[in-house]
Short mmCIF file of C-alpha atoms in Angstrom, two decimals:
data_model
loop_
_atom_site.label_atom_id
_atom_site.label_comp_id
_atom_site.label_asym_id
_atom_site.label_seq_id
_atom_site.Cartn_x
_atom_site.Cartn_y
_atom_site.Cartn_z
CA VAL A 1 -4.50 -51.14 -20.50
CA ARG A 2 -4.63 -48.03 -18.34
CA GLY A 3 -1.84 -47.17 -15.90
CA PHE A 4 -1.89 -44.53 -13.15
CA CYS A 5 1.51 -43.04 -13.90
CA THR A 6 1.94 -43.92 -17.57
CA GLU A 7 0.25 -42.90 -20.77
CA GLU A 8 -3.23 -44.31 -21.34
CA ARG A 9 -3.51 -47.07 -23.92
CA MET A 10 -6.36 -48.66 -25.81
CA SER A 11 -6.47 -51.40 -28.42
CA LEU A 12 -8.80 -51.80 -31.43
CA HIS A 13 -9.38 -55.04 -33.34
CA PHE A 14 -10.37 -55.01 -37.03
CA ASP A 15 -11.76 -57.93 -39.05
CA PHE A 16 -11.17 -57.49 -42.79
CA GLY A 17 -12.65 -60.85 -43.78
CA ASN A 18 -15.61 -59.30 -45.65
CA LEU A 19 -14.07 -55.98 -46.62
CA ASN A 20 -13.37 -55.24 -50.29
CA TYR A 21 -10.25 -53.13 -50.26
CA SER A 22 -9.49 -53.46 -54.02
CA GLY A 23 -6.23 -55.37 -53.70
CA GLU A 24 -4.76 -53.04 -51.16
CA SER A 25 -3.14 -54.61 -48.13
CA PRO A 26 -5.10 -54.40 -44.88
CA SER A 27 -2.26 -52.45 -43.32
CA LYS A 28 -2.54 -49.78 -46.03
CA VAL A 29 -6.30 -49.60 -45.55
CA ILE A 30 -5.79 -49.06 -41.83
CA ARG A 31 -3.10 -46.47 -42.38
CA ASP A 32 -5.16 -44.57 -44.99
CA TYR A 33 -8.64 -44.75 -43.51
CA VAL A 34 -8.44 -45.58 -39.79
CA VAL A 35 -5.28 -44.10 -38.35
CA SER A 36 -4.61 -40.43 -38.62
CA PRO A 37 -1.15 -39.43 -39.88
CA ASP A 38 -0.24 -38.02 -36.44
CA SER A 39 -1.03 -41.16 -34.42
CA PRO A 40 1.99 -43.15 -33.16
CA ALA A 41 0.31 -46.38 -34.26
CA ARG A 42 2.01 -49.75 -34.44
CA LEU A 43 0.58 -52.64 -36.50
CA ARG A 44 1.22 -56.31 -35.89
CA ARG A 45 -0.14 -59.57 -37.40
CA SER A 46 -2.57 -61.56 -35.27
CA LYS A 47 -1.54 -65.12 -34.42
CA ASP A 48 -5.05 -66.53 -34.88
CA ARG A 49 -6.25 -65.54 -38.37
CA PHE A 50 -4.53 -64.40 -41.51
CA ASP A 51 -7.08 -61.60 -42.05
CA ASP A 52 -7.15 -60.38 -38.46
CA TYR A 53 -4.97 -57.49 -37.36
CA GLU A 54 -4.53 -55.89 -33.99
CA LEU A 55 -3.74 -52.20 -33.78
CA PRO A 56 -2.66 -50.62 -30.49
CA LEU A 57 -3.30 -46.87 -30.40
CA TYR A 58 -1.37 -44.76 -27.87
CA ARG A 59 -3.14 -41.72 -26.53
CA THR A 60 -0.82 -38.81 -25.97
CA SER A 61 -3.23 -36.56 -24.08
CA SER A 62 -2.28 -35.36 -20.56
CA PRO A 63 -3.54 -37.47 -17.64
CA THR A 64 -6.70 -36.32 -15.87
CA LYS A 65 -6.69 -34.80 -12.39
CA GLU A 66 -8.07 -38.04 -11.00
CA ALA A 67 -5.24 -39.98 -12.65
CA LYS A 68 -2.69 -37.56 -11.23
CA LYS A 69 -4.11 -38.04 -7.73
CA LYS A 70 -3.99 -41.81 -8.08
CA CYS A 71 -0.45 -41.58 -9.39
CA SER A 72 0.67 -39.42 -6.45
CA LEU A 73 -1.01 -41.73 -3.96
CA SER A 74 0.58 -44.79 -5.52
CA LEU A 75 4.04 -43.20 -5.46
CA ALA A 76 3.57 -42.06 -1.85
CA ILE A 77 2.55 -45.55 -0.68
CA THR A 78 5.49 -47.12 -2.51
CA SER A 79 7.94 -44.61 -1.03
CA LEU A 80 6.60 -45.10 2.50
CA SER A 81 6.81 -48.88 2.13
CA ILE A 82 10.45 -48.67 1.03
CA MET A 83 11.30 -46.27 3.89
CA LEU A 84 9.58 -48.53 6.44
CA PHE A 85 11.50 -51.54 5.15
CA ILE A 86 14.82 -49.67 5.43
CA ILE A 87 13.97 -48.50 8.97
CA LEU A 88 13.10 -52.05 10.05
CA VAL A 89 16.38 -53.35 8.62
CA ILE A 90 18.33 -50.64 10.49
CA LEU A 91 16.49 -51.39 13.73
CA TYR A 92 17.24 -55.09 13.38
CA ILE A 93 20.94 -54.53 12.68
CA TYR A 94 21.49 -51.95 15.42
CA GLN A 95 18.96 -53.16 18.01
CA ASP A 96 21.64 -53.67 20.67
CA ILE A 97 22.88 -50.10 20.28
CA LEU A 98 19.43 -48.47 20.07
CA PHE A 99 17.63 -50.40 22.79
CA HIS A 100 20.34 -51.60 25.16
CA GLY A 101 22.93 -48.84 24.93
CA TYR A 102 25.71 -51.06 23.65
CA THR A 103 28.52 -49.72 21.53
CA VAL A 104 29.92 -51.07 18.29
CA ILE A 105 33.56 -51.95 18.86
CA ASN A 106 36.45 -53.59 17.15
CA ILE A 107 37.40 -56.37 19.53
CA GLU A 108 40.83 -56.74 17.96
CA GLU A 109 41.81 -53.23 19.04
CA ASP A 110 41.12 -53.54 22.76
CA GLY A 111 41.89 -56.27 25.27
CA ASN A 112 39.20 -55.45 27.83
CA TYR A 113 36.73 -58.11 26.76
CA ALA A 114 35.55 -61.35 28.30
CA PHE A 115 34.07 -64.19 26.25
CA ILE A 116 31.67 -66.54 28.03
CA GLU A 117 30.76 -69.72 26.21
CA THR A 118 27.55 -71.29 27.56
CA GLU A 119 25.64 -74.37 26.52
CA ILE A 120 23.15 -72.21 24.58
CA GLY A 121 25.48 -69.63 23.04
CA GLU A 122 28.24 -67.08 23.53
CA ILE A 123 28.09 -63.86 25.55
CA VAL A 124 30.70 -61.12 25.14
CA LEU A 125 31.34 -58.53 27.85
CA GLN A 126 33.21 -55.27 27.50
CA LEU A 127 35.08 -54.72 30.75
CA LEU A 128 35.15 -51.24 32.30
CA PRO A 129 38.39 -50.82 34.26
CA GLU A 130 37.96 -47.06 34.46
CA ALA A 131 34.81 -47.60 36.53
CA ALA A 132 35.93 -50.53 38.71
CA PRO A 133 39.65 -51.31 38.25
CA GLN A 134 40.05 -53.83 41.09
CA THR A 135 36.84 -55.63 40.21
CA VAL A 136 37.86 -55.90 36.55
CA GLN A 137 41.33 -57.18 37.42
CA ASN A 138 39.83 -59.75 39.77
CA PHE A 139 37.35 -60.89 37.09
CA LYS A 140 40.12 -61.17 34.49
CA GLU A 141 42.16 -63.43 36.75
CA LEU A 142 39.18 -65.67 37.41
CA VAL A 143 38.37 -65.83 33.69
CA THR A 144 41.91 -66.73 32.59
CA SER A 145 42.32 -69.31 35.35
CA GLY A 146 39.25 -71.22 34.19
CA PHE A 147 37.44 -70.61 37.47
CA TYR A 148 34.02 -70.21 35.84
CA SER A 149 34.21 -73.42 33.79
CA GLY A 150 31.42 -75.69 35.01
CA CYS A 151 29.61 -72.87 36.81
CA HIS A 152 26.12 -71.66 35.84
CA PHE A 153 23.70 -68.87 35.19
CA TYR A 154 21.43 -70.13 37.95
CA SER A 155 19.27 -67.41 39.53
CA LEU A 156 16.62 -65.38 37.72
CA GLN A 157 14.56 -62.49 38.99
CA ARG A 158 12.32 -62.01 35.99
CA ASP A 159 12.49 -58.59 34.31
CA TYR A 160 15.14 -57.64 36.86
CA LEU A 161 18.41 -59.59 36.68
CA ILE A 162 20.00 -62.96 36.02
CA GLN A 163 22.92 -64.11 38.18
CA ALA A 164 25.91 -66.31 37.39
CA GLY A 165 28.51 -67.97 39.57
CA CYS A 166 29.59 -71.20 41.18
CA SER A 167 27.18 -71.49 44.11
CA LYS A 168 25.56 -74.62 42.70
CA ILE A 169 28.87 -76.48 42.73
CA HIS A 170 29.99 -74.88 46.02
CA LYS A 171 33.06 -73.28 44.52
CA LYS A 172 34.53 -70.16 46.10
CA SER A 173 36.91 -67.62 44.62
CA PRO A 174 40.56 -68.20 45.55
CA LEU A 175 41.12 -64.44 45.37
CA GLY A 176 38.97 -63.46 48.33
CA THR A 177 36.58 -60.50 48.55
CA LEU A 178 36.81 -57.05 47.01
CA PRO A 179 36.23 -53.47 48.15
CA LEU A 180 33.04 -51.98 46.70
CA GLU A 181 33.70 -49.82 43.63
CA TYR A 182 30.42 -48.08 42.85
CA LYS A 183 30.67 -45.54 40.08
CA LEU A 184 28.24 -46.35 37.23
CA PRO A 185 24.44 -46.76 37.46
CA ASN A 186 22.94 -50.25 37.13
CA ARG A 187 21.29 -50.02 33.72
CA GLU A 188 19.93 -52.63 31.35
CA GLY A 189 22.66 -54.71 29.77
CA TYR A 190 25.30 -53.84 32.36
CA VAL A 191 27.07 -56.34 34.62
CA SER A 192 27.50 -55.86 38.36
CA LEU A 193 29.35 -57.72 41.09
CA ALA A 194 27.02 -59.60 43.43
CA ARG A 195 27.59 -59.31 47.17
CA GLY A 196 25.98 -59.87 50.53
CA ALA A 197 24.77 -57.29 53.03
CA GLU A 198 28.35 -56.25 53.70
CA PRO A 199 29.44 -53.78 50.96
CA ASN A 200 32.92 -55.29 50.63
CA SER A 201 31.77 -58.91 50.39
CA GLY A 202 31.72 -59.34 46.58
CA SER A 203 34.11 -61.87 45.02
CA SER A 204 33.16 -63.92 41.94
CA GLU A 205 29.36 -63.93 41.57
CA PHE A 206 27.98 -61.45 39.04
CA PHE A 207 24.63 -60.52 37.57
CA ILE A 208 23.36 -59.02 34.31
CA LEU A 209 20.67 -56.35 34.46
CA LEU A 210 17.56 -57.17 32.41
CA LYS A 211 16.28 -53.60 32.75
CA ASP A 212 17.29 -50.30 34.29
CA ASN A 213 17.60 -50.73 38.07
CA THR A 214 19.56 -47.56 38.77
CA GLU A 215 17.47 -46.37 41.71
CA TRP A 216 17.12 -49.71 43.50
CA LEU A 217 20.71 -50.90 43.08
CA GLY A 218 22.34 -47.50 43.56
CA PRO A 219 23.27 -45.90 46.88
CA GLY A 220 20.12 -45.22 48.86
CA GLY A 221 18.10 -47.89 47.04
CA SER A 222 18.15 -51.43 48.43
CA ASP A 223 20.90 -50.22 50.77
CA LYS A 224 23.11 -47.18 51.16
CA TYR A 225 26.08 -48.63 49.27
CA GLY A 226 25.04 -49.67 45.76
CA TYR A 227 26.39 -52.42 43.51
CA ALA A 228 29.58 -52.13 41.46
CA VAL A 229 29.13 -52.10 37.67
CA PHE A 230 32.27 -53.49 35.99
CA ALA A 231 31.19 -54.56 32.47
CA LYS A 232 28.44 -54.41 29.88
CA VAL A 233 27.07 -56.90 27.37
CA ILE A 234 28.03 -56.19 23.76
CA LYS A 235 27.07 -59.51 22.21
CA GLY A 236 24.76 -62.39 23.08
CA TRP A 237 21.72 -60.50 24.31
CA ASP A 238 19.58 -63.08 22.53
CA VAL A 239 21.25 -65.76 24.67
CA ILE A 240 20.44 -63.78 27.81
CA MET A 241 16.83 -63.32 26.68
CA ASP A 242 16.52 -67.07 26.14
CA MET A 243 17.75 -67.67 29.68
CA SER A 244 15.34 -65.06 31.06
CA LYS A 245 12.39 -67.05 29.69
CA GLY A 246 13.30 -70.14 31.71
CA GLY A 247 11.16 -71.62 34.45
CA VAL A 248 11.83 -70.55 38.04
CA GLU A 249 11.37 -72.27 41.38
CA MET A 250 12.01 -70.92 44.84
CA HIS A 251 14.86 -72.44 46.80
CA ALA A 252 15.84 -71.15 50.25
CA GLY A 253 13.89 -67.98 49.47
CA LEU A 254 15.70 -67.35 46.17
CA PRO A 255 14.26 -67.63 42.63
CA MET A 256 16.36 -70.33 40.94
CA LEU A 257 16.26 -71.46 37.31
CA LYS A 258 14.77 -74.92 36.97
CA ASN A 259 17.30 -75.57 34.24
CA PRO A 260 20.49 -73.61 35.02
CA VAL A 261 22.58 -72.73 31.98
CA LYS A 262 26.07 -74.18 32.19
CA ILE A 263 29.18 -72.14 31.43
CA TYR A 264 31.58 -74.26 29.42
CA ARG A 265 34.52 -71.90 29.59
CA THR A 266 35.62 -68.27 29.62
CA SER A 267 38.43 -66.39 27.91
CA LEU A 268 39.83 -62.92 27.36
CA GLU A 269 40.40 -63.76 23.70
CA SER A 270 37.86 -64.61 21.03
CA ASP A 271 39.30 -68.02 20.21
CA PHE A 272 36.16 -70.16 20.39
CA GLU A 273 35.46 -70.08 16.65
CA ARG A 274 39.04 -70.83 15.64
CA GLU A 275 39.12 -74.25 17.28
#
């Protein structure tokens, strides 16, 4: 057997059936007449015939240049394969951080989180009171009161945004409208307060950005006011992607999901798994 990165080996087979070795054992004959004293030979009995012996001889010469090249190539391919596997594992684990700009957080250490349980999975939002304090406070009150229970993710503009709220069940916020708090750009994975043409008309409807829409949804884009970012997705992007693949039909000029995704309930505490 010959290996690229190990010593070369070869095996010889001797048949002593017709050899007159004057009473000497075959192993002695091999040692005295076949194997040189310096060879690191090892003798073992064959399983097939009493008079058959198999003698592996190990060559101790240095590998050839061709063998060295093959050895280096083999090691390089193996190393690259291992590195690629490690990179793929890292990308899979940290895909939200690398591709969507999310941060790794310890939810137990901060109370500015909203947990949205839908019929296809859970979405977790990190609220951003420093960017939109009134909007965040308003959203927290709606979440804790159970306002969003029974509402839906219902409108999808593919590769743009997906909107949630209670329009399908004709439910309006009891807290009224809010002043526009535009501070952060509308980037992929962030959550903004929906509104009408009037800048201070937002209340309870919100949308999640499916890609960066900074220019269009910022001041001077679709209008001169912009849309208020108040949270970002830190968990459940796979749920959002599943929703974004749903069928769409136009209704009153708006692209509506054929199968809206129901919101079961919302909370400011991660208590869904404990029940």
